[in-house]
Amino acid sequence: AGSSSPVLFALQGKPAVAFFKGEALVAQALSDGSELWRHPLETHSAVNAAMPTVRGNKIFISSGYDHGSAVLDFSSGTPAVVWQHEEMRNHFNSCLFHEGHLYGIDDGGKLKCLEFDTGAVKWEKGRFGKGPVILGGDKLIVLSEDGELVIAAAKPEAFEELSRAKVLPKRCWVSPALASGLLYVRNNSGKLLCLDLRS
């Protein structure tokens, strides 16, 4: 069945759902569940855990276990590969999209910025393990696997770190949540912190 959460999107003006299953990316009609198209994709352990990202008629997918990522164009009704490479291998935490670029942590632990349309790597930095990254306004909020919180500018020109602090003991695979300037972070052991980012 796969480990990725389903993603709603519009297919030729009609609501559809993308399922990144263990062996394929599948689009199904929201109305009756009928299959609309399928793009085979098998990984070493049949695990596709990161959520797809849909922008217009294109969809980004990424898998760990040394598999890689791709952008597919489904405007013709059948997915066609726009680009594909091994520069972004999301283990389970998904990339985020911001102003034409993807930001995420590769299976090797580096935070990377990719151009959505071409797959070009704009920059890469650090060793974050399998930690998550979220967006807060125009800033990247990265929680490393070891519990280090890093805030950086979300811009493709270069990596620009704004602040860094050790906030939790490892292991941290859980995605933070940001609400009204308050950041909630948790590690795999269940320790939960609320950090005030409003000042």
mmCIF file of N, CA and C in Angstrom, residues 93-183:
data_model
loop_
_atom_site.group_PDB
_atom_site.id
_atom_site.type_symbol
_atom_site.label_atom_id
_atom_site.label_comp_id
_atom_site.label_asym_id
_atom_site.label_seq_id
_atom_site.Cartn_x
_atom_site.Cartn_y
_atom_site.Cartn_z
ATOM 1 N N ASN A 93 10.345 12.292 5.009
ATOM 2 C CA ASN A 93 9.937 13.694 5.105
ATOM 3 C C ASN A 93 9.954 14.335 3.718
ATOM 4 N N SER A 94 8.820 14.892 3.332
ATOM 5 C CA SER A 94 8.630 15.397 1.977
ATOM 6 C C SER A 94 9.348 16.717 1.745
ATOM 7 N N CYS A 95 9.668 16.976 0.476
ATOM 8 C CA CYS A 95 10.151 18.291 0.076
ATOM 9 C C CYS A 95 9.011 19.306 0.209
ATOM 10 N N LEU A 96 9.377 20.567 0.336
ATOM 11 C CA LEU A 96 8.375 21.628 0.302
ATOM 12 C C LEU A 96 8.647 22.500 -0.919
ATOM 13 N N PHE A 97 7.590 23.109 -1.435
ATOM 14 C CA PHE A 97 7.672 23.954 -2.620
ATOM 15 C C PHE A 97 7.546 25.413 -2.212
ATOM 16 N N HIS A 98 8.442 26.256 -2.751
ATOM 17 C CA HIS A 98 8.377 27.688 -2.465
ATOM 18 C C HIS A 98 8.948 28.459 -3.641
ATOM 19 N N GLU A 99 8.101 29.251 -4.287
ATOM 20 C CA GLU A 99 8.510 30.150 -5.368
ATOM 21 C C GLU A 99 9.362 29.446 -6.435
ATOM 22 N N GLY A 100 8.830 28.356 -6.952
ATOM 23 C CA GLY A 100 9.471 27.666 -8.063
ATOM 24 C C GLY A 100 10.596 26.726 -7.691
ATOM 25 N N HIS A 101 10.800 26.510 -6.389
ATOM 26 C CA HIS A 101 11.906 25.659 -5.956
ATOM 27 C C HIS A 101 11.443 24.657 -4.902
ATOM 28 N N LEU A 102 12.166 23.554 -4.824
ATOM 29 C CA LEU A 102 11.923 22.511 -3.840
ATOM 30 C C LEU A 102 13.037 22.527 -2.802
ATOM 31 N N TYR A 103 12.648 22.398 -1.546
ATOM 32 C CA TYR A 103 13.617 22.336 -0.448
ATOM 33 C C TYR A 103 13.346 21.054 0.334
ATOM 34 N N GLY A 104 14.394 20.281 0.563
ATOM 35 C CA GLY A 104 14.205 19.040 1.290
ATOM 36 C C GLY A 104 15.526 18.437 1.706
ATOM 37 N N ILE A 105 15.425 17.376 2.490
ATOM 38 C CA ILE A 105 16.615 16.689 2.983
ATOM 39 C C ILE A 105 16.786 15.383 2.228
ATOM 40 N N ASP A 106 17.936 15.259 1.597
ATOM 41 C CA ASP A 106 18.290 14.078 0.829
ATOM 42 C C ASP A 106 18.614 12.929 1.783
ATOM 43 N N ASP A 107 18.512 11.709 1.287
ATOM 44 C CA ASP A 107 18.787 10.530 2.114
ATOM 45 C C ASP A 107 20.196 10.541 2.689
ATOM 46 N N GLY A 108 21.108 11.279 2.070
ATOM 47 C CA GLY A 108 22.463 11.400 2.601
ATOM 48 C C GLY A 108 22.581 12.408 3.725
ATOM 49 N N GLY A 109 21.481 13.117 4.038
ATOM 50 C CA GLY A 109 21.459 14.038 5.173
ATOM 51 C C GLY A 109 21.638 15.497 4.831
ATOM 52 N N LYS A 110 21.859 15.815 3.559
ATOM 53 C CA LYS A 110 22.071 17.212 3.179
ATOM 54 C C LYS A 110 20.752 17.903 2.856
ATOM 55 N N LEU A 111 20.634 19.156 3.322
ATOM 56 C CA LEU A 111 19.520 20.007 2.926
ATOM 57 C C LEU A 111 19.843 20.546 1.541
ATOM 58 N N LYS A 112 18.893 20.391 0.606
ATOM 59 C CA LYS A 112 19.138 20.805 -0.772
ATOM 60 C C LYS A 112 18.008 21.681 -1.294
ATOM 61 N N CYS A 113 18.376 22.509 -2.263
ATOM 62 C CA CYS A 113 17.416 23.323 -3.001
ATOM 63 C C CYS A 113 17.484 22.932 -4.467
ATOM 64 N N LEU A 114 16.331 22.547 -5.040
ATOM 65 C CA LEU A 114 16.252 22.160 -6.439
ATOM 66 C C LEU A 114 15.278 23.062 -7.178
ATOM 67 N N GLU A 115 15.569 23.348 -8.413
ATOM 68 C CA GLU A 115 14.626 24.067 -9.262
ATOM 69 C C GLU A 115 13.549 23.085 -9.717
ATOM 70 N N PHE A 116 12.286 23.431 -9.487
ATOM 71 C CA PHE A 116 11.193 22.505 -9.767
ATOM 72 C C PHE A 116 11.135 22.117 -11.240
ATOM 73 N N ASP A 117 11.230 23.070 -12.141
ATOM 74 C CA ASP A 117 11.038 22.815 -13.568
ATOM 75 C C ASP A 117 12.153 22.015 -14.215
ATOM 76 N N THR A 118 13.388 22.147 -13.699
ATOM 77 C CA THR A 118 14.530 21.511 -14.351
ATOM 78 C C THR A 118 15.221 20.437 -13.507
ATOM 79 N N GLY A 119 15.014 20.471 -12.195
ATOM 80 C CA GLY A 119 15.714 19.547 -11.309
ATOM 81 C C GLY A 119 17.121 19.985 -10.961
ATOM 82 N N ALA A 120 17.537 21.152 -11.449
ATOM 83 C CA ALA A 120 18.892 21.637 -11.180
ATOM 84 C C ALA A 120 19.089 21.892 -9.694
ATOM 85 N N VAL A 121 20.212 21.415 -9.160
ATOM 86 C CA VAL A 121 20.541 21.645 -7.754
ATOM 87 C C VAL A 121 21.126 23.047 -7.614
ATOM 88 N N LYS A 122 20.466 23.889 -6.827
ATOM 89 C CA LYS A 122 20.927 25.263 -6.637
ATOM 90 C C LYS A 122 21.954 25.351 -5.511
ATOM 91 N N TRP A 123 21.744 24.584 -4.446
ATOM 92 C CA TRP A 123 22.730 24.504 -3.377
ATOM 93 C C TRP A 123 22.440 23.302 -2.490
ATOM 94 N N GLU A 124 23.420 22.921 -1.679
ATOM 95 C CA GLU A 124 23.244 21.868 -0.676
ATOM 96 C C GLU A 124 24.108 22.206 0.526
ATOM 97 N N LYS A 125 23.644 21.789 1.710
ATOM 98 C CA LYS A 125 24.350 22.207 2.931
ATOM 99 C C LYS A 125 24.079 21.239 4.078
ATOM 100 N N GLY A 126 25.107 21.029 4.893
ATOM 101 C CA GLY A 126 24.963 20.411 6.202
ATOM 102 C C GLY A 126 24.736 18.922 6.233
ATOM 103 N N ARG A 127 24.594 18.437 7.468
ATOM 104 C CA ARG A 127 24.298 17.029 7.740
ATOM 105 C C ARG A 127 23.115 17.008 8.700
ATOM 106 N N PHE A 128 21.925 16.753 8.192
ATOM 107 C CA PHE A 128 20.706 16.819 8.995
ATOM 108 C C PHE A 128 20.083 15.453 9.249
ATOM 109 N N GLY A 129 20.740 14.393 8.808
ATOM 110 C CA GLY A 129 20.175 13.060 8.999
ATOM 111 C C GLY A 129 18.884 12.917 8.215
ATOM 112 N N LYS A 130 17.857 12.362 8.849
ATOM 113 C CA LYS A 130 16.552 12.201 8.208
ATOM 114 C C LYS A 130 15.525 13.151 8.823
ATOM 115 N N GLY A 131 16.001 14.324 9.242
ATOM 116 C CA GLY A 131 15.103 15.295 9.857
ATOM 117 C C GLY A 131 14.161 15.949 8.864
ATOM 118 N N PRO A 132 13.144 16.644 9.371
ATOM 119 C CA PRO A 132 12.168 17.322 8.520
ATOM 120 C C PRO A 132 12.507 18.795 8.292
ATOM 121 N N VAL A 133 11.881 19.362 7.258
ATOM 122 C CA VAL A 133 11.984 20.794 6.988
ATOM 123 C C VAL A 133 10.593 21.306 6.643
ATOM 124 N N ILE A 134 10.216 22.448 7.235
ATOM 125 C CA ILE A 134 8.938 23.082 6.931
ATOM 126 C C ILE A 134 9.204 24.546 6.567
ATOM 127 N N LEU A 135 8.164 25.214 6.099
ATOM 128 C CA LEU A 135 8.277 26.610 5.701
ATOM 129 C C LEU A 135 7.511 27.490 6.665
ATOM 130 N N GLY A 136 8.145 28.583 7.100
ATOM 131 C CA GLY A 136 7.496 29.599 7.915
ATOM 132 C C GLY A 136 7.682 30.938 7.243
ATOM 133 N N GLY A 137 6.683 31.396 6.494
ATOM 134 C CA GLY A 137 6.843 32.621 5.723
ATOM 135 C C GLY A 137 7.871 32.424 4.634
ATOM 136 N N ASP A 138 8.965 33.171 4.693
ATOM 137 C CA ASP A 138 10.042 33.013 3.714
ATOM 138 C C ASP A 138 11.277 32.372 4.345
ATOM 139 N N LYS A 139 11.051 31.567 5.386
ATOM 140 C CA LYS A 139 12.159 30.928 6.095
ATOM 141 C C LYS A 139 11.979 29.415 6.147
ATOM 142 N N LEU A 140 13.094 28.712 6.034
ATOM 143 C CA LEU A 140 13.115 27.265 6.212
ATOM 144 C C LEU A 140 13.326 26.962 7.684
ATOM 145 N N ILE A 141 12.527 26.078 8.224
ATOM 146 C CA ILE A 141 12.681 25.626 9.602
ATOM 147 C C ILE A 141 13.060 24.153 9.538
ATOM 148 N N VAL A 142 14.302 23.860 9.913
ATOM 149 C CA VAL A 142 14.849 22.524 9.767
ATOM 150 C C VAL A 142 15.144 21.950 11.152
ATOM 151 N N LEU A 143 14.658 20.747 11.403
ATOM 152 C CA LEU A 143 14.963 20.047 12.649
ATOM 153 C C LEU A 143 15.803 18.837 12.291
ATOM 154 N N SER A 144 17.077 18.854 12.689
ATOM 155 C CA SER A 144 17.953 17.744 12.331
ATOM 156 C C SER A 144 17.563 16.496 13.112
ATOM 157 N N GLU A 145 18.021 15.365 12.614
ATOM 158 C CA GLU A 145 17.753 14.096 13.288
ATOM 159 C C GLU A 145 18.303 14.104 14.713
ATOM 160 N N ASP A 146 19.355 14.882 14.951
ATOM 161 C CA ASP A 146 19.978 14.965 16.276
ATOM 162 C C ASP A 146 19.336 16.018 17.177
ATOM 163 N N GLY A 147 18.278 16.687 16.712
ATOM 164 C CA GLY A 147 17.555 17.634 17.555
ATOM 165 C C GLY A 147 18.044 19.060 17.496
ATOM 166 N N GLU A 148 18.798 19.387 16.446
ATOM 167 C CA GLU A 148 19.259 20.761 16.274
ATOM 168 C C GLU A 148 18.289 21.506 15.363
ATOM 169 N N LEU A 149 17.822 22.657 15.823
ATOM 170 C CA LEU A 149 16.894 23.472 15.058
ATOM 171 C C LEU A 149 17.670 24.542 14.295
ATOM 172 N N VAL A 150 17.472 24.587 12.982
ATOM 173 C CA VAL A 150 18.152 25.564 12.137
ATOM 174 C C VAL A 150 17.100 26.347 11.362
ATOM 175 N N ILE A 151 17.218 27.662 11.379
ATOM 176 C CA ILE A 151 16.340 28.518 10.588
ATOM 177 C C ILE A 151 17.205 29.184 9.519
ATOM 178 N N ALA A 152 16.753 29.079 8.267
ATOM 179 C CA ALA A 152 17.518 29.607 7.137
ATOM 180 C C ALA A 152 16.576 30.320 6.174
ATOM 181 N N ALA A 153 17.138 31.163 5.345
ATOM 182 C CA ALA A 153 16.352 31.872 4.340
ATOM 183 C C ALA A 153 15.936 30.903 3.236
ATOM 184 N N ALA A 154 14.679 30.982 2.822
ATOM 185 C CA ALA A 154 14.184 30.145 1.729
ATOM 186 C C ALA A 154 14.429 30.866 0.415
ATOM 187 N N LYS A 155 15.652 30.755 -0.071
ATOM 188 C CA LYS A 155 16.003 31.407 -1.323
ATOM 189 C C LYS A 155 16.960 30.507 -2.099
ATOM 190 N N PRO A 156 16.833 30.496 -3.427
ATOM 191 C CA PRO A 156 17.640 29.578 -4.238
ATOM 192 C C PRO A 156 19.070 30.036 -4.496
ATOM 193 N N GLU A 157 19.375 31.298 -4.242
ATOM 194 C CA GLU A 157 20.700 31.811 -4.593
ATOM 195 C C GLU A 157 21.816 31.162 -3.784
ATOM 196 N N ALA A 158 21.579 30.958 -2.490
ATOM 197 C CA ALA A 158 22.591 30.373 -1.618
ATOM 198 C C ALA A 158 21.965 30.012 -0.283
ATOM 199 N N PHE A 159 22.602 29.081 0.440
ATOM 200 C CA PHE A 159 22.146 28.752 1.783
ATOM 201 C C PHE A 159 22.551 29.885 2.721
ATOM 202 N N GLU A 160 21.584 30.431 3.456
ATOM 203 C CA GLU A 160 21.859 31.513 4.404
ATOM 204 C C GLU A 160 21.246 31.149 5.756
ATOM 205 N N GLU A 161 22.097 30.722 6.682
ATOM 206 C CA GLU A 161 21.627 30.353 8.017
ATOM 207 C C GLU A 161 21.358 31.611 8.838
ATOM 208 N N LEU A 162 20.206 31.620 9.509
ATOM 209 C CA LEU A 162 19.816 32.760 10.326
ATOM 210 C C LEU A 162 19.964 32.490 11.816
ATOM 211 N N SER A 163 19.718 31.253 12.225
ATOM 212 C CA SER A 163 19.895 30.892 13.635
ATOM 213 C C SER A 163 20.000 29.383 13.776
ATOM 214 N N ARG A 164 20.560 28.956 14.923
ATOM 215 C CA ARG A 164 20.752 27.530 15.189
ATOM 216 C C ARG A 164 20.745 27.303 16.694
ATOM 217 N N ALA A 165 20.081 26.239 17.138
ATOM 218 C CA ALA A 165 20.055 25.899 18.567
ATOM 219 C C ALA A 165 19.735 24.423 18.746
ATOM 220 N N LYS A 166 20.368 23.805 19.726
ATOM 221 C CA LYS A 166 20.052 22.427 20.083
ATOM 222 C C LYS A 166 18.814 22.459 20.970
ATOM 223 N N VAL A 167 17.730 21.808 20.525
ATOM 224 C CA VAL A 167 16.469 21.920 21.257
ATOM 225 C C VAL A 167 15.944 20.591 21.797
ATOM 226 N N LEU A 168 16.363 19.470 21.207
ATOM 227 C CA LEU A 168 15.854 18.165 21.626
ATOM 228 C C LEU A 168 16.955 17.114 21.566
ATOM 229 N N PRO A 169 16.838 16.074 22.396
ATOM 230 C CA PRO A 169 17.732 14.928 22.217
ATOM 231 C C PRO A 169 17.274 14.115 21.010
ATOM 232 N N LYS A 170 18.207 13.396 20.392
ATOM 233 C CA LYS A 170 17.827 12.618 19.216
ATOM 234 C C LYS A 170 17.012 11.392 19.638
ATOM 235 N N ARG A 171 16.253 10.809 18.749
ATOM 236 C CA ARG A 171 16.155 10.957 17.323
ATOM 237 C C ARG A 171 14.923 11.768 16.966
ATOM 238 N N CYS A 172 15.024 12.678 15.989
ATOM 239 C CA CYS A 172 13.921 13.561 15.612
ATOM 240 C C CYS A 172 13.550 13.337 14.147
ATOM 241 N N TRP A 173 12.463 12.620 13.941
ATOM 242 C CA TRP A 173 11.954 12.386 12.592
ATOM 243 C C TRP A 173 10.588 13.044 12.394
ATOM 244 N N VAL A 174 10.031 13.596 13.453
ATOM 245 C CA VAL A 174 8.675 14.141 13.414
ATOM 246 C C VAL A 174 8.688 15.571 12.874
ATOM 247 N N SER A 175 7.801 15.853 11.938
ATOM 248 C CA SER A 175 7.739 17.187 11.346
ATOM 249 C C SER A 175 7.224 18.200 12.366
ATOM 250 N N PRO A 176 7.886 19.364 12.495
ATOM 251 C CA PRO A 176 7.385 20.410 13.396
ATOM 252 C C PRO A 176 6.062 20.982 12.886
ATOM 253 N N ALA A 177 5.378 21.685 13.773
ATOM 254 C CA ALA A 177 4.153 22.392 13.401
ATOM 255 C C ALA A 177 4.290 23.841 13.851
ATOM 256 N N LEU A 178 3.939 24.769 12.958
ATOM 257 C CA LEU A 178 4.049 26.197 13.244
ATOM 258 C C LEU A 178 2.658 26.813 13.247
ATOM 259 N N ALA A 179 2.305 27.510 14.334
ATOM 260 C CA ALA A 179 0.997 28.155 14.439
ATOM 261 C C ALA A 179 1.135 29.469 15.191
ATOM 262 N N SER A 180 0.797 30.570 14.519
ATOM 263 C CA SER A 180 0.797 31.906 15.133
ATOM 264 C C SER A 180 2.134 32.245 15.792
ATOM 265 N N GLY A 181 3.220 31.844 15.159
ATOM 266 C CA GLY A 181 4.547 32.158 15.677
ATOM 267 C C GLY A 181 5.065 31.198 16.720
ATOM 268 N N LEU A 182 4.291 30.185 17.058
ATOM 269 C CA LEU A 182 4.729 29.172 18.019
ATOM 270 C C LEU A 182 5.088 27.894 17.268
ATOM 271 N N LEU A 183 6.280 27.390 17.532
ATOM 272 C CA LEU A 183 6.771 26.196 16.853
ATOM 273 C C LEU A 183 6.737 25.011 17.815
#
